[in-house]
């Protein structure tokens, strides 16, 4: 069974600080997606990374896919209260027909 | 202009009842899904349909029966509701069955509470 371990599970920091969320697996993924979910809403896609070593930036968010395509990280610079939410990673295995989900990171940014 | 819409938003019902949740997507996607999100926020896939054909049927009690009248709709019917069925149920769609570069678009969820 493929697993995607996401850490930390919970993070509460002050506005302006930096943070990193990790998703790790022993399995190889053909791609990895990051979603953000706000209360009362469904997850919304932030980015998809598909190439080993790929780095994508979305304003203050930087996403990286590991060289071996087994892990990924999300780094937020100068966090803002608007970044508060549940961050989920999801890997598409080589079979491609069912996403493997991390357990999520609940992020709270205090003003 | 809602891309994936599901109704109702909230559903409170008693044990033993039968209920349905409806989902529609206007994105022209071929694949639709039902997910269950538990109290710890873990997302677990229940079913996946591709062009009205059942593709994924995870270990879900047969009290749960999906129905896809056309590729834009995927409804979920639940018989004999139990306390453990309380959760948030999400409908989602993707352009293609292959998830390599075809992300999911989620509805806003249905919070089911069984009393």
GROMACS .gro file of C-alpha atoms in nm:
model
  226
    1UNK     CA    1   0.000   0.000   0.000
    2UNK     CA    2   0.139   0.336  -0.101
    3UNK     CA    3   0.151   0.600   0.171
    4UNK     CA    4   0.219   0.971   0.169
    5UNK     CA    5   0.332   1.105   0.505
    6UNK     CA    6   0.267   1.473   0.554
    7UNK     CA    7   0.424   1.682   0.829
    8UNK     CA    8   0.368   1.870   1.044
    9UNK     CA    9   0.005   1.790   1.111
   10UNK     CA   10  -0.051   2.127   1.274
   11UNK     CA   11   0.140   2.455   1.262
   12UNK     CA   12   0.056   2.786   1.426
   13UNK     CA   13   0.294   3.076   1.363
   14UNK     CA   14   0.303   3.453   1.364
   15UNK     CA   15   0.247   3.662   1.055
   16UNK     CA   16   0.573   3.727   0.873
   17UNK     CA   17   0.743   3.400   0.964
   18UNK     CA   18   0.850   3.135   0.713
   19UNK     CA   19   0.741   2.771   0.717
   20UNK     CA   20   0.783   2.446   0.529
   21UNK     CA   21   0.541   2.155   0.493
   22UNK     CA   22   0.670   1.816   0.384
   23UNK     CA   23   0.521   1.518   0.202
   24UNK     CA   24   0.731   1.202   0.199
   25UNK     CA   25   0.687   0.855   0.057
   26UNK     CA   26   0.892   0.546  -0.018
   27UNK     CA   27   0.706   0.518  -0.348
   28UNK     CA   28   0.760   0.701  -0.673
   29UNK     CA   29   0.487   0.930  -0.804
   30UNK     CA   30   0.437   1.040  -1.163
   31UNK     CA   31   0.314   1.374  -1.032
   32UNK     CA   32   0.224   1.541  -0.705
   33UNK     CA   33  -0.050   1.792  -0.642
   34UNK     CA   34  -0.089   2.045  -0.360
   35UNK     CA   35  -0.430   2.165  -0.250
   36UNK     CA   36  -0.555   2.420   0.004
   37UNK     CA   37  -0.886   2.375   0.180
   38UNK     CA   38  -1.066   2.647   0.372
   39UNK     CA   39  -1.343   2.581   0.626
   40UNK     CA   40  -1.673   2.489   0.465
   41UNK     CA   41  -1.520   2.449   0.121
   42UNK     CA   42  -1.363   2.179  -0.089
   43UNK     CA   43  -0.989   2.154  -0.158
   44UNK     CA   44  -0.862   2.381  -0.432
   45UNK     CA   45  -0.559   2.296  -0.642
   46UNK     CA   46  -0.254   2.515  -0.588
   47UNK     CA   47   0.001   2.345  -0.812
   48UNK     CA   48   0.102   2.022  -0.981
   49UNK     CA   49   0.467   1.918  -1.003
   50UNK     CA   50   0.559   1.650  -1.253
   51UNK     CA   51   0.937   1.648  -1.305
   52UNK     CA   52   1.194   1.530  -1.052
   53UNK     CA   53   1.371   1.834  -0.904
   54UNK     CA   54   1.104   2.072  -1.033
   55UNK     CA   55   1.047   2.397  -0.846
   56UNK     CA   56   0.733   2.602  -0.894
   57UNK     CA   57   0.654   2.937  -0.738
   58UNK     CA   58   0.315   3.085  -0.667
   59UNK     CA   59   0.376   3.432  -0.519
   60UNK     CA   60   0.515   3.360  -0.169
   61UNK     CA   61   0.464   2.983  -0.203
   62UNK     CA   62   0.745   2.764  -0.338
   63UNK     CA   63   0.679   2.400  -0.427
   64UNK     CA   64   0.951   2.146  -0.488
   65UNK     CA   65   0.936   1.791  -0.618
   66UNK     CA   66   1.217   1.565  -0.502
   67UNK     CA   67   1.473   1.443  -0.755
   68UNK     CA   68   1.353   1.085  -0.711
   69UNK     CA   69   0.985   1.193  -0.726
   70UNK     CA   70   0.920   1.042  -0.382
   71UNK     CA   71   0.880   1.360  -0.182
   72UNK     CA   72   0.771   1.720  -0.206
   73UNK     CA   73   0.779   2.035   0.001
   74UNK     CA   74   0.581   2.355   0.026
   75UNK     CA   75   0.763   2.661   0.158
   76UNK     CA   76   0.577   2.978   0.248
   77UNK     CA   77   0.775   3.299   0.288
   78UNK     CA   78   0.648   3.579   0.512
   79UNK     CA   79   0.323   3.402   0.595
   80UNK     CA   80   0.005   3.607   0.597
   81UNK     CA   81  -0.324   3.543   0.783
   82UNK     CA   82  -0.479   3.471   0.443
   83UNK     CA   83  -0.253   3.166   0.414
   84UNK     CA   84  -0.447   3.001   0.698
   85UNK     CA   85  -0.605   2.674   0.590
   86UNK     CA   86  -0.561   2.301   0.551
   87UNK     CA   87  -0.285   2.209   0.305
   88UNK     CA   88  -0.309   1.869   0.139
   89UNK     CA   89  -0.063   1.689  -0.083
   90UNK     CA   90  -0.173   1.414  -0.319
   91UNK     CA   91   0.047   1.189  -0.529
   92UNK     CA   92  -0.047   1.022  -0.855
   93UNK     CA   93   0.122   0.680  -0.863
   94UNK     CA   94   0.238   0.525  -1.186
   95UNK     CA   95  -0.096   0.350  -1.223
   96UNK     CA   96  -0.243   0.700  -1.227
   97UNK     CA   97  -0.598   0.607  -1.148
   98UNK     CA   98  -0.621   0.690  -0.781
   99UNK     CA   99  -0.458   0.971  -0.589
  100UNK     CA  100  -0.272   0.892  -0.269
  101UNK     CA  101  -0.349   1.165  -0.013
  102UNK     CA  102  -0.146   1.301   0.274
  103UNK     CA  103  -0.324   1.354   0.605
  104UNK     CA  104  -0.304   1.732   0.573
  105UNK     CA  105  -0.134   2.019   0.754
  106UNK     CA  106  -0.356   2.260   0.941
  107UNK     CA  107  -0.187   2.598   0.920
  108UNK     CA  108  -0.284   2.898   1.131
  109UNK     CA  109  -0.117   3.233   1.077
  110UNK     CA  110  -0.173   3.473   1.365
  111UNK     CA  111  -0.179   3.847   1.294
  112UNK     CA  112  -2.103   2.952  -1.254
  113UNK     CA  113  -2.023   2.691  -0.992
  114UNK     CA  114  -1.804   2.425  -1.150
  115UNK     CA  115  -1.888   2.134  -0.919
  116UNK     CA  116  -2.205   2.176  -0.717
  117UNK     CA  117  -2.345   1.935  -0.464
  118UNK     CA  118  -2.664   1.945  -0.262
  119UNK     CA  119  -2.754   1.964   0.013
  120UNK     CA  120  -2.481   2.152   0.199
  121UNK     CA  121  -2.598   2.014   0.534
  122UNK     CA  122  -2.789   1.696   0.604
  123UNK     CA  123  -2.904   1.598   0.952
  124UNK     CA  124  -3.091   1.273   0.982
  125UNK     CA  125  -3.161   0.985   1.215
  126UNK     CA  126  -3.008   0.640   1.217
  127UNK     CA  127  -3.178   0.398   0.984
  128UNK     CA  128  -3.296   0.659   0.734
  129UNK     CA  129  -3.210   0.662   0.363
  130UNK     CA  130  -3.071   0.980   0.210
  131UNK     CA  131  -2.924   1.102  -0.119
  132UNK     CA  132  -2.663   1.361  -0.209
  133UNK     CA  133  -2.658   1.505  -0.560
  134UNK     CA  134  -2.361   1.629  -0.758
  135UNK     CA  135  -2.332   1.805  -1.092
  136UNK     CA  136  -2.031   1.940  -1.279
  137UNK     CA  137  -2.040   2.184  -1.569
  138UNK     CA  138  -1.674   2.152  -1.662
  139UNK     CA  139  -1.724   1.891  -1.930
  140UNK     CA  140  -1.506   1.648  -1.734
  141UNK     CA  141  -1.512   1.276  -1.802
  142UNK     CA  142  -1.444   1.150  -1.450
  143UNK     CA  143  -1.629   1.209  -1.124
  144UNK     CA  144  -1.558   1.098  -0.769
  145UNK     CA  145  -1.703   1.071  -0.423
  146UNK     CA  146  -1.472   1.129  -0.129
  147UNK     CA  147  -1.535   1.105   0.245
  148UNK     CA  148  -1.350   1.342   0.480
  149UNK     CA  149  -1.348   1.233   0.841
  150UNK     CA  150  -1.321   1.443   1.155
  151UNK     CA  151  -0.941   1.435   1.126
  152UNK     CA  152  -0.969   1.585   0.776
  153UNK     CA  153  -0.836   1.274   0.602
  154UNK     CA  154  -0.974   1.239   0.248
  155UNK     CA  155  -1.068   0.886   0.145
  156UNK     CA  156  -1.191   0.797  -0.199
  157UNK     CA  157  -1.515   0.603  -0.217
  158UNK     CA  158  -1.606   0.580  -0.584
  159UNK     CA  159  -1.487   0.696  -0.923
  160UNK     CA  160  -1.686   0.702  -1.246
  161UNK     CA  161  -1.545   0.757  -1.593
  162UNK     CA  162  -1.805   0.836  -1.858
  163UNK     CA  163  -2.079   0.684  -1.642
  164UNK     CA  164  -1.878   0.365  -1.587
  165UNK     CA  165  -1.771   0.265  -1.236
  166UNK     CA  166  -1.391   0.260  -1.221
  167UNK     CA  167  -1.303   0.267  -0.853
  168UNK     CA  168  -1.510   0.111  -0.578
  169UNK     CA  169  -1.314   0.118  -0.257
  170UNK     CA  170  -1.405  -0.082   0.048
  171UNK     CA  171  -1.732   0.094   0.113
  172UNK     CA  172  -2.037  -0.069   0.271
  173UNK     CA  173  -2.293  -0.168   0.010
  174UNK     CA  174  -2.536   0.067   0.185
  175UNK     CA  175  -2.364   0.331  -0.029
  176UNK     CA  176  -2.471   0.324  -0.393
  177UNK     CA  177  -2.351   0.575  -0.651
  178UNK     CA  178  -2.553   0.649  -0.961
  179UNK     CA  179  -2.434   0.833  -1.269
  180UNK     CA  180  -2.723   0.913  -1.508
  181UNK     CA  181  -2.483   1.099  -1.737
  182UNK     CA  182  -2.121   1.207  -1.720
  183UNK     CA  183  -2.213   1.544  -1.567
  184UNK     CA  184  -2.392   1.393  -1.268
  185UNK     CA  185  -2.290   1.155  -0.993
  186UNK     CA  186  -2.531   1.104  -0.708
  187UNK     CA  187  -2.475   0.913  -0.385
  188UNK     CA  188  -2.752   0.722  -0.213
  189UNK     CA  189  -2.704   0.591   0.138
  190UNK     CA  190  -2.934   0.332   0.291
  191UNK     CA  191  -2.983   0.256   0.660
  192UNK     CA  192  -2.764   0.539   0.784
  193UNK     CA  193  -2.537   0.470   1.080
  194UNK     CA  194  -2.369   0.701   1.331
  195UNK     CA  195  -2.031   0.626   1.174
  196UNK     CA  196  -2.149   0.766   0.843
  197UNK     CA  197  -2.130   1.117   0.988
  198UNK     CA  198  -1.865   1.302   0.788
  199UNK     CA  199  -1.824   1.555   0.510
  200UNK     CA  200  -1.877   1.404   0.166
  201UNK     CA  201  -1.710   1.568  -0.132
  202UNK     CA  202  -1.791   1.528  -0.496
  203UNK     CA  203  -1.507   1.597  -0.739
  204UNK     CA  204  -1.435   1.578  -1.110
  205UNK     CA  205  -1.128   1.561  -1.332
  206UNK     CA  206  -1.082   1.609  -1.702
  207UNK     CA  207  -0.942   1.263  -1.760
  208UNK     CA  208  -0.921   0.937  -1.576
  209UNK     CA  209  -0.545   0.960  -1.575
  210UNK     CA  210  -0.443   1.187  -1.290
  211UNK     CA  211  -0.092   1.256  -1.420
  212UNK     CA  212  -0.175   1.615  -1.503
  213UNK     CA  213  -0.549   1.623  -1.449
  214UNK     CA  214  -0.622   1.769  -1.106
  215UNK     CA  215  -0.943   1.732  -0.915
  216UNK     CA  216  -1.210   2.001  -0.891
  217UNK     CA  217  -1.408   1.964  -0.570
  218UNK     CA  218  -1.755   2.069  -0.468
  219UNK     CA  219  -1.802   2.244  -0.135
  220UNK     CA  220  -1.904   1.932   0.048
  221UNK     CA  221  -2.210   1.793   0.221
  222UNK     CA  222  -2.185   1.773   0.599
  223UNK     CA  223  -2.383   1.464   0.700
  224UNK     CA  224  -2.476   1.426   1.064
  225UNK     CA  225  -2.646   1.107   1.175
  226UNK     CA  226  -2.813   1.120   1.516
   0.00000   0.00000   0.00000
